[in-house]
Amino acid sequence: MADAGGRTLTGDAVERLPSGGVNGVPTERVPGAAQNPAARTPAGGSAGRSARSLRAGFARHRQLFYDVGAVAIAALDVWLRVVPDAKLYQWVLSLVAVAAVAFRRKYPFLVVLITVPGFLTGWSQLAAMIALGTLARRRLLAAETLVGAALVWLCRFFIWPVDEFLAQQWKTHIHDAIYGCIVAGMPIAIGLLAHAREELSARIAELAASRERERLLHAHAVRADERARLAREMHDVVSHQVSLIAMQAGALRMAAADPNAKRVAGTIRTLSTRTLDELRQLVSVLRTTNGDDSPQPRVDDLPQLVATAGFPVSLAVGVVDLPASISGAAYRTVQEALTNVRKHADGAPTSVLVAVEGDRLEVEVRNEPPGTPRDCHGLPSGGHGLVGLRERAGLLGGKFEAGPTDDGGFAVRVTFPLPRSLD
């Protein structure tokens, strides 16, 4: 696993995810003790620590800062628009509207109603708009939001006192009605946009967490299935060798004249038989659990695999008869290598060589670089195929190599030792 660039999974424990999460939880939600200590080391000395402390303080008290800023803007709007001959009730209603902005998160509709008199008779226009935007963000286009929008529009359209409103021309009324739509519609649009952004952020975080969980589950399933298959194949190999040991021990027991040799040969035969029974019982659990007892493919099935590859593949097979485990491992090696070619170099000419060199079986799959750029990034690849091939080769006593070639292609080479004949 270390050679494949991943981390070892033990049971259900996962140290860290590739995308920066821990056990399916985004990194931002993990306590500081679980973070990488190197990532917390200050890079800019005291200046870096000060900047991080300021950001952390702002994150903890963000809503308080926003409330103070909203109240300050609403108060500035009132102060800049006060006329010299202002009435006392206009001052009172405007200041009440400004103060009510601080409670807009807890009572959004009530704050809109409180700011309306100050907007109608005074100068608290921004206070009413801020309260309406908060209401739209919390309640969306509910009846309360529509009522609040109508009241804010009316405050912008109507001019206090009444005699001044009646003295205006009809063109001025139309102009005020248009601007009233803008004053009432803009905070609603901003509130809906903020709500949509929050929903989108939550969905993205949920999707990222689910994808991490799915990736972990897929990794567990792939490794469990591959190890179960390797265990079944190793059962065939080991049971064959143990059977030969038991047979040789039985023959030695019958032919030996020394009583000590007969006793040792009988002990070897008994232990071999017991080991074979325990091995069969252990692997039978995997067979019944997986439910896949179908015949495994062999080297003889490679021509059919190559014919259905979907891109030009040249096949050269120089073997006739192989043990079932090695023949199946060679087939799986070629199958996974062709799958990787289809994912990462679709259309590249590929050559497959399966030959016997002395007491070893050599399997090599080499592909050239693709002639034209192909869009293969949409095909998922978790990197478990090469890991499974490496484990398979290691359990069979072979060697696995994979890497780019000098001409820009890629090559996968696996060497399996062949069993010696017992003459």
Short mmCIF file of C-alpha atoms in Angstrom, two decimals:
data_model
loop_
_atom_site.label_atom_id
_atom_site.label_comp_id
_atom_site.label_asym_id
_atom_site.label_seq_id
_atom_site.Cartn_x
_atom_site.Cartn_y
_atom_site.Cartn_z
CA MET A 1 0.00 0.00 0.00
CA ALA A 2 2.87 2.37 0.69
CA ASP A 3 4.18 1.84 -2.84
CA ALA A 4 0.77 2.75 -4.26
CA GLY A 5 0.73 6.10 -2.48
CA GLY A 6 -2.11 5.31 -0.08
CA ARG A 7 -2.55 4.59 3.62
CA THR A 8 -3.18 1.22 5.14
CA LEU A 9 -6.77 0.60 6.23
CA THR A 10 -7.06 -1.55 9.36
CA GLY A 11 -10.59 -2.61 10.15
CA ASP A 12 -12.85 0.43 10.14
CA ALA A 13 -10.16 2.94 11.19
CA VAL A 14 -8.97 5.47 8.64
CA GLU A 15 -6.21 7.93 9.45
CA ARG A 16 -6.78 10.58 6.80
CA LEU A 17 -8.63 10.89 3.53
CA PRO A 18 -6.96 11.98 0.28
CA SER A 19 -9.19 15.00 -0.10
CA GLY A 20 -8.41 16.49 3.31
CA GLY A 21 -11.09 14.84 5.47
CA VAL A 22 -10.89 12.51 8.45
CA ASN A 23 -13.31 9.55 8.55
CA GLY A 24 -15.61 11.21 6.06
CA VAL A 25 -15.75 14.55 7.90
CA PRO A 26 -14.36 17.65 6.20
CA THR A 27 -11.15 18.98 7.67
CA GLU A 28 -12.76 22.24 8.80
CA ARG A 29 -14.96 20.32 11.25
CA VAL A 30 -12.15 18.26 12.77
CA PRO A 31 -10.82 19.50 16.11
CA GLY A 32 -7.43 21.10 16.11
CA ALA A 33 -5.85 18.12 17.85
CA ALA A 34 -6.53 15.98 14.80
CA GLN A 35 -4.92 18.35 12.37
CA ASN A 36 -1.41 17.99 11.08
CA PRO A 37 0.98 19.68 13.53
CA ALA A 38 3.10 20.95 10.64
CA ALA A 39 0.07 22.70 9.20
CA ARG A 40 -0.40 24.59 12.48
CA THR A 41 3.20 25.74 12.65
CA PRO A 42 3.39 29.51 12.07
CA ALA A 43 5.01 30.35 8.76
CA GLY A 44 5.32 34.07 9.31
CA GLY A 45 6.24 34.31 13.00
CA SER A 46 4.25 36.65 15.22
CA ALA A 47 2.64 38.35 12.21
CA GLY A 48 1.21 35.04 11.02
CA ARG A 49 -0.07 34.21 14.50
CA SER A 50 -1.71 37.61 14.78
CA ALA A 51 -3.43 37.24 11.42
CA ARG A 52 -4.70 33.78 12.29
CA SER A 53 -5.93 34.91 15.69
CA LEU A 54 -7.81 37.80 14.07
CA ARG A 55 -9.44 35.45 11.57
CA ALA A 56 -10.38 33.02 14.34
CA GLY A 57 -11.83 35.84 16.46
CA PHE A 58 -13.83 37.14 13.52
CA ALA A 59 -15.17 33.65 12.81
CA ARG A 60 -16.33 33.25 16.44
CA HIS A 61 -18.00 36.66 16.62
CA ARG A 62 -18.99 37.09 12.98
CA GLN A 63 -22.70 37.56 13.62
CA LEU A 64 -21.99 40.13 16.32
CA PHE A 65 -19.80 42.12 13.93
CA TYR A 66 -22.47 41.95 11.24
CA ASP A 67 -25.15 43.18 13.66
CA VAL A 68 -22.98 46.07 14.81
CA GLY A 69 -22.24 46.99 11.20
CA ALA A 70 -25.91 46.85 10.22
CA VAL A 71 -26.92 49.09 13.12
CA ALA A 72 -24.11 51.53 12.33
CA ILE A 73 -25.10 51.78 8.65
CA ALA A 74 -28.76 52.29 9.54
CA ALA A 75 -27.81 55.00 12.09
CA LEU A 76 -25.56 56.73 9.57
CA ASP A 77 -28.40 56.74 7.03
CA VAL A 78 -30.69 58.44 9.54
CA TRP A 79 -28.07 60.97 10.64
CA LEU A 80 -27.20 62.03 7.09
CA ARG A 81 -30.83 62.57 6.09
CA VAL A 82 -32.15 64.54 9.10
CA VAL A 83 -33.74 67.85 8.12
CA PRO A 84 -33.40 70.97 10.32
CA ASP A 85 -37.12 71.25 11.10
CA ALA A 86 -37.58 67.60 12.01
CA LYS A 87 -40.33 66.65 14.42
CA LEU A 88 -39.70 64.79 17.66
CA TYR A 89 -41.79 61.77 16.64
CA GLN A 90 -39.71 61.45 13.45
CA TRP A 91 -36.56 61.26 15.54
CA VAL A 92 -38.09 58.74 17.92
CA LEU A 93 -39.48 56.46 15.23
CA SER A 94 -36.25 56.55 13.23
CA LEU A 95 -34.10 55.73 16.26
CA VAL A 96 -36.44 52.94 17.28
CA ALA A 97 -36.13 51.49 13.76
CA VAL A 98 -32.33 51.68 13.96
CA ALA A 99 -32.25 49.96 17.35
CA ALA A 100 -34.64 47.22 16.17
CA VAL A 101 -32.16 46.17 13.46
CA ALA A 102 -30.06 44.50 16.16
CA PHE A 103 -32.91 41.99 16.80
CA ARG A 104 -33.69 41.18 13.17
CA ARG A 105 -32.25 37.62 13.35
CA LYS A 106 -34.52 36.56 16.22
CA TYR A 107 -37.69 38.43 15.22
CA PRO A 108 -37.36 39.19 11.48
CA PHE A 109 -41.01 39.98 10.69
CA LEU A 110 -41.56 41.99 13.88
CA VAL A 111 -38.47 44.09 13.15
CA VAL A 112 -39.79 44.84 9.66
CA LEU A 113 -43.05 46.07 11.20
CA ILE A 114 -41.13 48.23 13.71
CA THR A 115 -38.99 49.84 11.00
CA VAL A 116 -41.94 50.72 8.77
CA PRO A 117 -43.16 53.78 10.82
CA GLY A 118 -39.63 55.17 10.98
CA PHE A 119 -39.28 54.73 7.21
CA LEU A 120 -42.73 56.20 6.49
CA THR A 121 -42.45 59.31 8.67
CA GLY A 122 -38.70 59.52 9.22
CA TRP A 123 -35.47 58.53 7.49
CA SER A 124 -34.82 54.85 8.41
CA GLN A 125 -34.91 53.53 4.85
CA LEU A 126 -31.80 51.34 5.14
CA ALA A 127 -33.02 49.93 8.44
CA ALA A 128 -36.23 48.74 6.78
CA MET A 129 -34.30 47.31 3.80
CA ILE A 130 -31.87 45.42 6.06
CA ALA A 131 -34.76 43.99 8.09
CA LEU A 132 -36.59 42.96 4.90
CA GLY A 133 -33.48 41.23 3.52
CA THR A 134 -33.08 39.25 6.74
CA LEU A 135 -36.75 38.26 6.61
CA ALA A 136 -36.39 37.03 3.01
CA ARG A 137 -33.27 35.07 3.92
CA ARG A 138 -35.02 33.33 6.82
CA ARG A 139 -38.56 32.86 5.45
CA LEU A 140 -37.96 33.01 1.67
CA LEU A 141 -41.08 34.07 -0.26
CA ALA A 142 -43.52 33.38 2.54
CA ALA A 143 -46.60 35.47 3.25
CA GLU A 144 -44.71 37.47 5.89
CA THR A 145 -42.04 38.39 3.32
CA LEU A 146 -44.63 39.53 0.81
CA VAL A 147 -46.39 41.63 3.45
CA GLY A 148 -43.10 43.18 4.53
CA ALA A 149 -42.20 43.93 0.89
CA ALA A 150 -45.56 45.62 0.34
CA LEU A 151 -45.09 47.79 3.44
CA VAL A 152 -41.56 48.81 2.42
CA TRP A 153 -42.79 49.62 -1.09
CA LEU A 154 -45.59 51.71 0.36
CA CYS A 155 -43.15 53.64 2.57
CA ARG A 156 -41.02 54.50 -0.48
CA PHE A 157 -44.05 55.37 -2.62
CA PHE A 158 -45.94 57.42 -0.02
CA ILE A 159 -44.57 60.81 1.06
CA TRP A 160 -45.19 62.07 4.59
CA PRO A 161 -47.08 64.25 5.41
CA VAL A 162 -50.21 63.50 3.41
CA ASP A 163 -50.66 66.99 1.94
CA GLU A 164 -47.22 66.81 0.32
CA PHE A 165 -48.09 63.43 -1.18
CA LEU A 166 -51.34 64.78 -2.65
CA ALA A 167 -49.55 67.80 -4.06
CA GLN A 168 -47.18 65.65 -6.19
CA GLN A 169 -47.78 65.20 -9.92
CA TRP A 170 -48.75 61.85 -11.40
CA LYS A 171 -45.32 61.50 -13.03
CA THR A 172 -43.71 61.79 -9.63
CA HIS A 173 -46.04 59.10 -8.27
CA ILE A 174 -45.03 56.72 -11.08
CA HIS A 175 -41.37 57.51 -10.44
CA ASP A 176 -41.77 56.82 -6.72
CA ALA A 177 -43.64 53.58 -7.45
CA ILE A 178 -40.78 52.35 -9.66
CA TYR A 179 -38.16 53.20 -7.07
CA GLY A 180 -40.35 51.59 -4.42
CA CYS A 181 -40.15 48.32 -6.36
CA ILE A 182 -36.37 48.64 -6.40
CA VAL A 183 -36.16 49.47 -2.69
CA ALA A 184 -38.41 46.53 -1.76
CA GLY A 185 -37.11 44.06 -4.35
CA MET A 186 -33.37 44.49 -3.87
CA PRO A 187 -33.19 43.26 -0.23
CA ILE A 188 -35.47 40.34 -1.09
CA ALA A 189 -33.19 39.37 -4.00
CA ILE A 190 -30.09 39.64 -1.80
CA GLY A 191 -31.74 37.59 0.95
CA LEU A 192 -32.79 34.86 -1.46
CA LEU A 193 -29.31 34.82 -2.96
CA ALA A 194 -27.71 34.46 0.48
CA HIS A 195 -30.10 31.63 1.34
CA ALA A 196 -29.34 29.86 -1.94
CA ARG A 197 -25.62 30.20 -1.27
CA GLU A 198 -26.01 28.64 2.18
CA GLU A 199 -28.03 25.77 0.75
CA LEU A 200 -25.49 25.21 -2.03
CA SER A 201 -22.59 25.21 0.43
CA ALA A 202 -24.39 22.71 2.64
CA ARG A 203 -25.17 20.45 -0.34
CA ILE A 204 -21.57 20.61 -1.56
CA ALA A 205 -20.25 19.72 1.89
CA GLU A 206 -22.73 16.87 2.17
CA LEU A 207 -21.82 15.62 -1.30
CA ALA A 208 -18.10 15.75 -0.50
CA ALA A 209 -18.63 13.82 2.73
CA SER A 210 -20.77 11.19 0.97
CA ARG A 211 -18.19 10.81 -1.78
CA GLU A 212 -15.45 10.26 0.80
CA ARG A 213 -17.57 7.64 2.56
CA GLU A 214 -18.34 5.98 -0.76
CA ARG A 215 -14.65 5.94 -1.66
CA LEU A 216 -13.76 4.31 1.65
CA LEU A 217 -16.50 1.72 1.31
CA HIS A 218 -15.41 1.00 -2.25
CA ALA A 219 -11.80 0.59 -1.11
CA HIS A 220 -12.85 -1.83 1.63
CA ALA A 221 -15.03 -3.80 -0.80
CA VAL A 222 -12.32 -4.01 -3.46
CA ARG A 223 -9.66 -5.16 -1.03
CA ALA A 224 -11.94 -7.62 0.71
CA ASP A 225 -13.04 -9.15 -2.58
CA GLU A 226 -9.50 -9.35 -3.91
CA ARG A 227 -8.16 -10.90 -0.72
CA ALA A 228 -10.99 -13.42 -0.67
CA ARG A 229 -10.20 -14.38 -4.25
CA LEU A 230 -6.50 -14.62 -3.46
CA ALA A 231 -7.31 -16.78 -0.44
CA ARG A 232 -9.28 -19.18 -2.64
CA GLU A 233 -6.47 -19.38 -5.15
CA MET A 234 -3.86 -19.85 -2.42
CA HIS A 235 -6.01 -22.65 -1.06
CA ASP A 236 -5.64 -24.47 -4.36
CA VAL A 237 -1.87 -23.95 -4.39
CA VAL A 238 -1.23 -24.82 -0.74
CA SER A 239 -3.60 -27.77 -0.69
CA HIS A 240 -1.83 -29.24 -3.70
CA GLN A 241 1.58 -28.91 -2.07
CA VAL A 242 0.36 -30.25 1.29
CA SER A 243 -1.27 -33.20 -0.47
CA LEU A 244 2.06 -34.01 -2.09
CA ILE A 245 3.77 -33.79 1.31
CA ALA A 246 1.22 -36.16 2.81
CA MET A 247 1.63 -38.63 -0.07
CA GLN A 248 5.43 -38.55 0.17
CA ALA A 249 5.25 -39.02 3.93
CA GLY A 250 2.96 -42.02 3.47
CA ALA A 251 5.30 -43.55 0.93
CA LEU A 252 8.28 -42.95 3.23
CA ARG A 253 6.42 -44.59 6.12
CA MET A 254 5.76 -47.71 4.07
CA ALA A 255 9.29 -47.96 2.64
CA ALA A 256 11.38 -47.02 5.68
CA ALA A 257 12.81 -49.82 7.82
CA ASP A 258 13.87 -47.68 10.78
CA PRO A 259 11.10 -47.41 13.41
CA ASN A 260 12.05 -43.80 14.18
CA ALA A 261 11.80 -42.91 10.50
CA LYS A 262 8.39 -44.60 10.32
CA ARG A 263 7.23 -42.60 13.38
CA VAL A 264 8.47 -39.30 11.96
CA ALA A 265 6.90 -40.04 8.59
CA GLY A 266 3.58 -40.83 10.29
CA THR A 267 3.74 -37.60 12.26
CA ILE A 268 4.40 -35.63 9.08
CA ARG A 269 1.47 -37.32 7.34
CA THR A 270 -0.86 -36.66 10.29
CA LEU A 271 0.12 -33.00 10.52
CA SER A 272 -0.20 -32.56 6.76
CA THR A 273 -3.68 -34.09 6.73
CA ARG A 274 -4.78 -31.95 9.69
CA THR A 275 -3.39 -28.80 8.06
CA LEU A 276 -5.17 -29.60 4.83
CA ASP A 277 -8.50 -30.08 6.62
CA GLU A 278 -8.16 -26.81 8.55
CA LEU A 279 -7.21 -24.94 5.38
CA ARG A 280 -10.24 -26.27 3.52
CA GLN A 281 -12.57 -25.37 6.39
CA LEU A 282 -11.15 -21.86 6.57
CA VAL A 283 -11.42 -21.13 2.86
CA SER A 284 -14.86 -22.75 2.61
CA VAL A 285 -16.18 -19.77 4.60
CA LEU A 286 -14.92 -17.43 1.90
CA ARG A 287 -16.45 -19.58 -0.82
CA THR A 288 -19.90 -19.69 0.79
CA THR A 289 -19.81 -15.98 1.73
CA ASN A 290 -18.75 -14.70 -1.65
CA GLY A 291 -20.97 -17.11 -3.57
CA ASP A 292 -18.74 -17.10 -6.64
CA ASP A 293 -17.65 -20.67 -7.40
CA SER A 294 -17.67 -20.24 -11.16
CA PRO A 295 -14.61 -21.42 -13.11
CA GLN A 296 -11.80 -18.87 -13.09
CA PRO A 297 -10.46 -17.63 -16.42
CA ARG A 298 -7.13 -18.92 -17.67
CA VAL A 299 -4.43 -17.96 -20.14
CA ASP A 300 -6.39 -19.85 -22.82
CA ASP A 301 -9.09 -17.19 -22.52
CA LEU A 302 -6.75 -14.29 -23.38
CA PRO A 303 -7.58 -14.26 -27.13
CA GLN A 304 -11.23 -13.61 -26.33
CA LEU A 305 -10.26 -10.88 -23.84
CA VAL A 306 -8.01 -9.19 -26.40
CA ALA A 307 -10.67 -9.41 -29.10
CA THR A 308 -13.13 -7.46 -26.94
CA ALA A 309 -10.62 -4.83 -25.77
CA GLY A 310 -11.93 -2.14 -28.14
CA PHE A 311 -8.49 -0.93 -29.29
CA PRO A 312 -5.56 -2.53 -31.21
CA VAL A 313 -3.86 -5.20 -29.09
CA SER A 314 -1.22 -7.69 -30.26
CA LEU A 315 -1.09 -10.96 -28.29
CA ALA A 316 1.82 -13.39 -28.07
CA VAL A 317 1.33 -16.47 -25.85
CA GLY A 318 4.20 -18.96 -25.62
CA VAL A 319 2.83 -21.37 -23.01
CA VAL A 320 0.69 -24.47 -23.27
CA ASP A 321 -0.12 -25.73 -19.77
CA LEU A 322 0.08 -23.82 -16.49
CA PRO A 323 -1.14 -24.38 -12.93
CA ALA A 324 -4.62 -23.02 -12.37
CA SER A 325 -3.53 -20.36 -9.87
CA ILE A 326 -0.73 -18.99 -12.05
CA SER A 327 -2.83 -19.15 -15.20
CA GLY A 328 -5.65 -17.24 -13.50
CA ALA A 329 -3.20 -14.68 -12.10
CA ALA A 330 -1.71 -14.11 -15.56
CA TYR A 331 -5.20 -13.60 -17.00
CA ARG A 332 -6.14 -11.11 -14.26
CA THR A 333 -2.89 -9.22 -14.80
CA VAL A 334 -3.58 -8.76 -18.50
CA GLN A 335 -7.22 -7.89 -17.81
CA GLU A 336 -6.37 -5.15 -15.30
CA ALA A 337 -3.60 -3.75 -17.49
CA LEU A 338 -5.93 -3.49 -20.50
CA THR A 339 -8.49 -1.79 -18.27
CA ASN A 340 -5.91 0.79 -17.24
CA VAL A 341 -4.97 1.36 -20.89
CA ARG A 342 -8.63 1.97 -21.70
CA LYS A 343 -8.88 4.46 -18.82
CA HIS A 344 -5.68 6.44 -19.22
CA ALA A 345 -4.50 5.91 -22.82
CA ASP A 346 -7.58 4.95 -24.77
CA GLY A 347 -6.76 3.92 -28.34
CA ALA A 348 -3.02 3.43 -27.75
CA PRO A 349 -1.52 0.37 -29.49
CA THR A 350 -0.81 -2.30 -26.90
CA SER A 351 1.22 -5.49 -26.90
CA VAL A 352 0.68 -8.45 -24.57
CA LEU A 353 3.39 -11.06 -24.04
CA VAL A 354 2.97 -14.24 -21.99
CA ALA A 355 5.99 -16.54 -22.15
CA VAL A 356 8.03 -18.96 -20.06
CA GLU A 357 11.62 -17.96 -19.28
CA GLY A 358 13.37 -20.85 -17.52
CA ASP A 359 11.41 -21.59 -14.36
CA ARG A 360 9.43 -18.33 -14.49
CA LEU A 361 6.33 -17.11 -16.29
CA GLU A 362 6.77 -13.61 -17.72
CA VAL A 363 3.67 -11.48 -18.31
CA GLU A 364 4.19 -8.07 -19.90
CA VAL A 365 1.59 -5.55 -21.09
CA ARG A 366 3.07 -2.50 -22.81
CA ASN A 367 1.15 0.34 -24.44
CA GLU A 368 2.41 3.18 -26.57
CA PRO A 369 1.41 6.80 -25.98
CA PRO A 370 -1.97 7.66 -27.57
CA GLY A 371 -1.65 9.24 -31.00
CA THR A 372 -4.25 11.97 -30.33
CA PRO A 373 -5.30 13.48 -27.00
CA ARG A 374 -8.29 11.65 -25.60
CA ASP A 375 -10.58 12.78 -22.82
CA CYS A 376 -10.16 10.02 -20.26
CA HIS A 377 -10.45 12.12 -17.10
CA GLY A 378 -14.14 11.29 -16.67
CA LEU A 379 -13.40 7.59 -16.03
CA PRO A 380 -13.10 6.88 -12.32
CA SER A 381 -9.90 5.27 -11.06
CA GLY A 382 -9.32 4.51 -7.42
CA GLY A 383 -5.87 2.93 -7.90
CA HIS A 384 -6.93 -0.43 -6.38
CA GLY A 385 -6.24 -2.54 -9.49
CA LEU A 386 -2.46 -2.28 -9.39
CA VAL A 387 -2.52 -2.80 -5.62
CA GLY A 388 -4.45 -6.04 -6.09
CA LEU A 389 -2.02 -7.21 -8.79
CA ARG A 390 0.93 -6.49 -6.50
CA GLU A 391 -0.66 -8.45 -3.66
CA ARG A 392 -1.55 -11.32 -5.99
CA ALA A 393 2.00 -11.52 -7.33
CA GLY A 394 3.45 -11.37 -3.80
CA LEU A 395 1.25 -14.21 -2.54
CA LEU A 396 2.31 -16.37 -5.47
CA GLY A 397 5.98 -15.56 -4.88
CA GLY A 398 6.28 -13.35 -7.95
CA LYS A 399 7.50 -9.85 -8.69
CA PHE A 400 5.42 -6.93 -9.91
CA GLU A 401 6.67 -3.86 -11.77
CA ALA A 402 4.71 -1.01 -13.33
CA GLY A 403 5.78 2.37 -14.63
CA PRO A 404 6.12 4.67 -17.63
CA THR A 405 8.39 3.75 -20.53
CA ASP A 406 10.98 5.89 -22.30
CA ASP A 407 8.70 6.56 -25.29
CA GLY A 408 5.88 7.97 -23.14
CA GLY A 409 3.86 4.77 -22.79
CA PHE A 410 3.31 2.49 -19.84
CA ALA A 411 4.38 -1.07 -19.03
CA VAL A 412 3.21 -3.66 -16.51
CA ARG A 413 5.51 -6.63 -15.88
CA VAL A 414 4.76 -9.58 -13.59
CA THR A 415 6.95 -12.61 -13.00
CA PHE A 416 5.49 -15.81 -11.50
CA PRO A 417 7.72 -18.71 -10.40
CA LEU A 418 6.65 -22.03 -11.88
CA PRO A 419 6.49 -25.13 -9.64
CA ARG A 420 9.16 -27.72 -10.21
CA SER A 421 8.22 -31.23 -11.23
CA LEU A 422 8.63 -33.98 -8.60
CA ASP A 423 10.43 -36.79 -10.39
#
